[in-house]
Coordinates of C-alpha atoms and ligand atoms in Angstrom, one line a residue:
M1 CA 180.8 204.1 85.4
G2 CA 183.1 206.1 86.8
S3 CA 186.1 203.7 85.2
L4 CA 185.0 204.1 81.6
E5 CA 185.1 208.3 82.4
A6 CA 188.7 207.8 83.3
V7 CA 189.5 205.6 79.5
F8 CA 187.2 208.1 78.0
S9 CA 189.3 211.2 79.7
R10 CA 193.1 209.4 78.2
K11 CA 194.7 211.3 75.7
R12 CA 196.1 208.2 74.5
L13 CA 194.9 205.3 73.3
D14 CA 197.7 203.1 74.1
I15 CA 198.1 199.2 75.4
D16 CA 197.1 200.4 79.1
T17 CA 194.3 202.4 78.3
L18 CA 192.8 199.3 75.8
E19 CA 193.1 197.2 79.1
E20 CA 191.4 199.8 81.5
L21 CA 188.5 200.0 78.8
E22 CA 188.0 196.3 78.4
E23 CA 188.0 196.2 82.6
A24 CA 185.7 198.9 82.8
L25 CA 183.4 197.2 80.4
I26 CA 183.3 194.2 83.1
L27 CA 182.8 196.0 85.7
A28 CA 180.1 198.0 83.9
D29 CA 178.5 194.3 83.5
L30 CA 178.8 193.6 80.1
G31 CA 180.3 191.0 80.4
A32 CA 184.0 189.3 79.4
R33 CA 182.9 187.9 76.1
T34 CA 181.4 191.4 75.0
A35 CA 184.1 193.2 76.5
D36 CA 186.5 190.9 74.3
K37 CA 184.5 191.5 71.4
V38 CA 184.6 195.3 71.7
L39 CA 188.3 195.4 72.3
R40 CA 189.1 193.2 69.3
E41 CA 187.0 195.8 67.1
V42 CA 188.7 198.6 69.0
N43 CA 191.9 197.5 68.6
A44 CA 190.8 196.8 64.9
R45 CA 189.7 200.8 64.5
V46 CA 193.0 202.1 66.5
K47 CA 195.0 200.4 63.4
D48 CA 192.7 201.6 60.9
K49 CA 192.8 205.1 62.5
T50 CA 189.0 205.4 62.0
I51 CA 188.9 205.8 66.3
E52 CA 190.7 208.1 68.4
A53 CA 191.3 208.9 72.2
G54 CA 188.6 210.8 74.2
D55 CA 185.2 211.5 72.6
G56 CA 185.9 209.3 69.8
L57 CA 186.6 206.3 71.6
R58 CA 183.3 206.7 73.7
D59 CA 181.4 207.0 70.0
G60 CA 183.4 204.4 68.9
V61 CA 182.5 202.1 71.7
I62 CA 179.1 203.0 71.5
D63 CA 178.6 202.1 67.7
I64 CA 180.5 198.8 68.0
L65 CA 177.9 197.8 70.9
R66 CA 175.2 199.1 68.9
G67 CA 176.1 196.5 66.3
I68 CA 176.5 193.5 68.4
M69 CA 172.9 194.5 70.3
A70 CA 171.3 194.6 66.8
G71 CA 173.1 191.7 65.6
A72 CA 172.0 189.9 68.9
M73 CA 168.4 190.5 68.6
P74 CA 165.6 189.4 66.5
S75 CA 163.8 192.5 65.1
A76 CA 161.1 193.2 67.7
A77 CA 158.0 195.0 67.7
E78 CA 155.5 194.2 65.1
T79 CA 153.6 190.8 66.9
I80 CA 152.9 192.5 70.0
G81 CA 149.8 192.0 70.5
Q82 CA 149.2 189.5 67.6
P83 CA 146.7 187.5 67.2
Q84 CA 143.2 188.4 68.9
P85 CA 143.2 187.4 71.6
W86 CA 146.9 187.7 72.5
V87 CA 148.2 186.1 75.5
L88 CA 151.2 187.2 77.9
M89 CA 153.1 185.3 80.5
M90 CA 155.0 188.0 82.8
V91 CA 157.7 186.0 84.7
G92 CA 160.9 186.7 86.7
V93 CA 161.8 186.6 90.6
N94 CA 160.3 188.1 92.9
G95 CA 160.2 191.8 93.5
V96 CA 161.7 192.9 89.8
G97 CA 158.5 194.5 89.1
K98 CA 156.3 192.3 86.4
T99 CA 152.9 193.3 88.5
T100 CA 154.1 197.1 87.9
T101 CA 155.0 196.4 84.5
L102 CA 152.0 194.4 83.7
G103 CA 149.9 197.3 85.0
K104 CA 152.0 199.9 82.6
L105 CA 151.3 197.8 80.0
A106 CA 147.4 196.9 80.6
H107 CA 147.2 201.2 80.7
H108 CA 149.5 201.4 77.5
F109 CA 147.2 198.7 75.6
H110 CA 144.0 200.5 77.2
Q111 CA 145.2 203.7 75.2
Q112 CA 145.7 202.3 72.3
G113 CA 142.6 200.8 72.1
G114 CA 140.8 197.5 72.2
K115 CA 140.2 195.4 75.4
S116 CA 142.5 194.1 77.5
L117 CA 142.4 191.6 80.6
L118 CA 144.6 191.6 83.3
V119 CA 145.2 188.2 85.3
A120 CA 145.9 188.3 88.5
A121 CA 147.4 184.5 88.6
D122 CA 150.1 184.9 91.5
T123 CA 148.0 183.0 93.8
F124 CA 151.1 182.8 95.9
R125 CA 150.5 185.9 98.3
A126 CA 147.1 187.4 99.0
A127 CA 148.2 191.1 98.8
A128 CA 150.2 190.3 94.9
I129 CA 146.1 189.8 93.7
E130 CA 145.2 192.7 95.6
Q131 CA 148.2 194.7 93.9
A132 CA 147.3 193.4 90.2
A133 CA 143.5 194.5 91.2
I134 CA 144.7 198.4 91.9
W135 CA 146.7 198.2 88.8
G136 CA 143.7 197.4 86.8
E137 CA 141.6 199.9 88.1
R138 CA 144.8 202.2 87.5
A139 CA 144.7 201.3 84.2
G140 CA 140.9 200.6 83.2
V141 CA 141.1 197.3 82.2
D142 CA 139.0 194.0 83.3
V143 CA 141.0 192.0 86.2
I144 CA 140.5 188.3 86.6
K145 CA 141.6 187.6 90.5
G146 CA 142.6 184.0 91.5
Q147 CA 142.2 183.1 95.2
P148 CA 145.1 183.0 97.5
G149 CA 146.7 179.7 97.2
G150 CA 144.3 178.4 94.6
D151 CA 145.5 176.8 91.3
A152 CA 147.4 179.5 89.1
A153 CA 147.1 177.6 86.1
A154 CA 143.8 177.0 86.3
V155 CA 143.1 180.7 87.0
A156 CA 144.7 181.7 83.7
F157 CA 143.0 178.8 81.7
D158 CA 139.6 180.3 82.9
A159 CA 140.6 183.8 81.7
V160 CA 141.9 183.0 78.5
Q161 CA 138.5 181.4 77.6
A162 CA 136.7 184.3 79.3
A163 CA 138.8 186.6 76.9
S164 CA 138.3 184.8 73.9
A165 CA 134.5 184.3 74.4
R166 CA 133.9 187.8 75.0
H167 CA 136.6 188.7 72.2
M168 CA 139.1 190.6 74.1
D169 CA 142.2 191.7 72.2
R170 CA 144.9 190.8 74.8
V171 CA 145.5 188.9 78.2
L172 CA 148.4 189.7 80.6
I173 CA 149.1 187.2 83.1
D174 CA 150.8 188.2 86.3
T175 CA 152.7 185.3 87.4
A176 CA 154.5 184.6 91.4
G177 CA 157.8 185.4 91.6
R178 CA 160.1 183.3 93.9
L179 CA 163.8 182.3 93.1
H180 CA 164.6 181.0 90.0
T181 CA 166.4 178.3 92.0
K182 CA 163.2 176.9 93.6
A183 CA 161.8 173.9 91.2
P184 CA 158.2 174.2 92.2
L185 CA 157.8 177.9 90.6
M186 CA 159.2 176.7 87.5
E187 CA 157.0 173.7 87.7
E188 CA 154.0 175.8 88.1
L189 CA 154.9 178.1 85.3
K190 CA 155.4 175.2 83.0
K191 CA 152.2 173.8 84.0
M192 CA 150.4 177.3 83.5
Q193 CA 152.1 177.2 80.0
R194 CA 150.9 173.6 79.1
V195 CA 147.5 174.7 80.4
L196 CA 147.0 178.0 78.4
G197 CA 147.8 175.7 74.9
R198 CA 144.5 173.8 75.8
A199 CA 142.6 176.8 76.1
L200 CA 143.6 178.9 73.2
P201 CA 145.9 176.8 70.3
D202 CA 149.7 178.5 70.2
A203 CA 148.7 180.6 73.7
P204 CA 151.0 182.0 75.5
H205 CA 151.9 183.8 72.4
D206 CA 154.6 185.5 74.5
I207 CA 156.4 184.6 77.5
W208 CA 158.7 187.6 78.9
L209 CA 161.0 187.6 81.5
V210 CA 161.3 190.5 83.7
L211 CA 164.8 191.6 84.8
D212 CA 165.7 194.1 87.5
A213 CA 168.3 196.2 85.6
T214 CA 170.2 196.6 89.3
T215 CA 170.5 192.8 89.6
G216 CA 174.3 192.5 87.7
Q217 CA 175.5 189.0 86.9
N218 CA 173.1 187.1 88.4
G219 CA 170.7 188.3 85.7
I220 CA 172.2 185.8 83.3
A221 CA 171.3 182.9 85.8
Q222 CA 168.0 184.2 85.9
V223 CA 167.5 184.5 82.4
R224 CA 169.1 180.6 81.5
Q225 CA 166.9 179.0 83.9
F226 CA 163.6 180.5 83.2
H227 CA 164.6 179.8 79.1
E228 CA 165.5 176.5 79.8
S229 CA 162.3 176.3 81.3
L230 CA 159.8 178.2 79.4
G231 CA 161.2 179.0 76.4
L232 CA 161.4 183.2 77.0
T233 CA 160.2 185.2 73.7
G234 CA 162.0 188.3 75.2
L235 CA 162.6 190.4 78.4
V236 CA 161.7 193.8 80.1
L237 CA 164.2 195.8 81.8
T238 CA 162.9 197.4 85.2
K239 CA 164.3 200.2 87.4
L240 CA 166.4 202.0 84.9
D241 CA 165.7 205.3 86.6
G242 CA 167.9 204.1 89.3
T243 CA 171.6 203.7 89.3
S244 CA 172.3 201.2 87.2
K245 CA 172.3 201.6 83.6
G246 CA 171.6 197.9 83.0
G247 CA 174.5 197.0 81.1
I248 CA 173.5 193.4 81.8
V249 CA 171.2 193.3 79.1
I250 CA 173.8 193.4 76.5
N251 CA 175.4 190.5 77.8
V252 CA 171.8 189.0 78.3
A253 CA 171.0 189.7 74.6
Q254 CA 174.6 188.4 73.2
E255 CA 174.2 185.3 75.3
F256 CA 170.4 184.4 74.8
Q257 CA 169.7 186.2 71.7
L258 CA 166.3 187.7 73.0
P259 CA 164.9 190.8 72.3
I260 CA 164.2 193.5 74.8
R261 CA 160.8 194.3 74.7
Y262 CA 160.4 197.5 77.0
I263 CA 162.2 199.1 79.6
G264 CA 160.7 200.3 83.0
V265 CA 162.0 203.8 84.2
G266 CA 159.7 204.3 87.7
E267 CA 156.5 203.4 89.4
G268 CA 153.9 205.3 87.4
V269 CA 151.9 204.1 85.0
D270 CA 153.4 206.0 82.5
D271 CA 157.2 204.6 83.1
L272 CA 157.4 202.1 80.9
R273 CA 159.4 202.9 77.4
P274 CA 159.8 200.4 73.8
F275 CA 163.3 199.6 74.2
D276 CA 165.5 201.6 72.0
V277 CA 169.2 200.1 71.1
A278 CA 170.2 203.4 69.6
E279 CA 169.3 205.2 73.0
F280 CA 170.0 202.7 75.5
T281 CA 173.7 202.8 74.0
A282 CA 174.4 206.2 74.4
A283 CA 172.4 206.3 77.7
L284 CA 175.2 203.5 78.9
F285 CA 177.8 205.9 78.1
D286 CA 175.9 209.2 78.8
K287 CA 178.3 211.5 80.6
A288 CA 177.6 211.6 84.2
Ligands
GTP1 N1 162.1 202.7 90.5 C1 161.4 202.0 89.8 N2 160.5 200.8 90.7 C2 159.8 199.9 89.7 C3 160.1 199.9 88.4 N3 159.2 198.8 87.9 C4 159.1 198.2 89.6 N4 159.3 199.1 90.4 C5 159.1 198.8 92.0 O1 159.6 197.4 92.0 C6 158.6 197.2 93.5 C7 158.5 195.6 93.0 O2 158.0 195.7 91.8 P1 156.4 194.7 91.8 O3 155.8 194.7 90.9 O4 155.5 194.3 92.6 O5 157.1 193.1 91.7 P2 156.7 191.7 91.1 O6 158.0 191.2 90.3 O7 155.3 192.0 90.9 O8 157.2 191.1 92.7 P3 156.8 189.8 93.0 O9 155.2 189.5 93.0 O10 156.8 189.7 94.9 O11 157.7 188.5 93.0 C8 157.7 197.8 93.4 O12 158.0 199.0 94.8 C9 157.5 198.4 92.1 O13 157.0 200.2 92.8 C10 160.8 200.6 87.9 O14 160.8 200.6 86.7 N5 161.4 201.7 88.4
MG2 MG1 154.2 190.6 91.5

């Protein structure tokens, strides 16, 4: 974001400054297409004299990006947790924060009331099952565990049936993470998706992809792959407490029209926030 600060400190909005702005936006992971859109709008506003150099330019860019994000994202929130039981599959490549985010979500839902079930369907690693169980305990929700090496789809199926029988409200399914380029993972997730529909019509109701904010442009490839295979319904952006401001999701939102549901801002149980376009775009251009 340093190069953006340099642009915002220019006294004049000449061609050089605008070119620097475009480059800086691309460097901030917003993508060439978004940068181009912003530039065209900034140009129009410069002509109208409705934008000025310095903080005027910063506020103008924030305003333009808000418009772009709002247009790209179907309105969120109301359907989260509906119907009963609501079944969520959390997917993503390894290490992005799927299990942690589910643990935080379980806690969040537990505080809201109603009964949630955390499903440790990452049978790929024994440690992953334990990790999910620990989060379940921390959140105060029930956990259904798979067997290491077992059939992840079968675990998810049983869990949804049990949740239906026990009139539970939410089923939160943790899945294994591997490289998105590895076919077996996609096949395994597609199978889980199919099998869930047999346990409960319309399940899974949501499939959210977890993206690590520090990923950069590779995030686009991850979204494309998972979206093509599974038909995602939302995104979660994690690790926003680190150095990255997550400019990548502006690019992603434009390209795929997917809503960002939550953001992760730390490793603790309370470090989950609903996504807020206004807050996010302002933070993106915060003075360092
Ligand atoms: N700082 C920070 N760390 C996070 C956040 N979310 C997750 N982490 C950390 O990222 C690491 C990986 O998190 P996991 O939840 O295990 O990731 P995963 O996607 O389940 O990983 P696999 O199951 O191996 O695919 C852990 O050390 C988490 O504590 C976040 O929002 N901020
Ligand atoms: Mg995990």
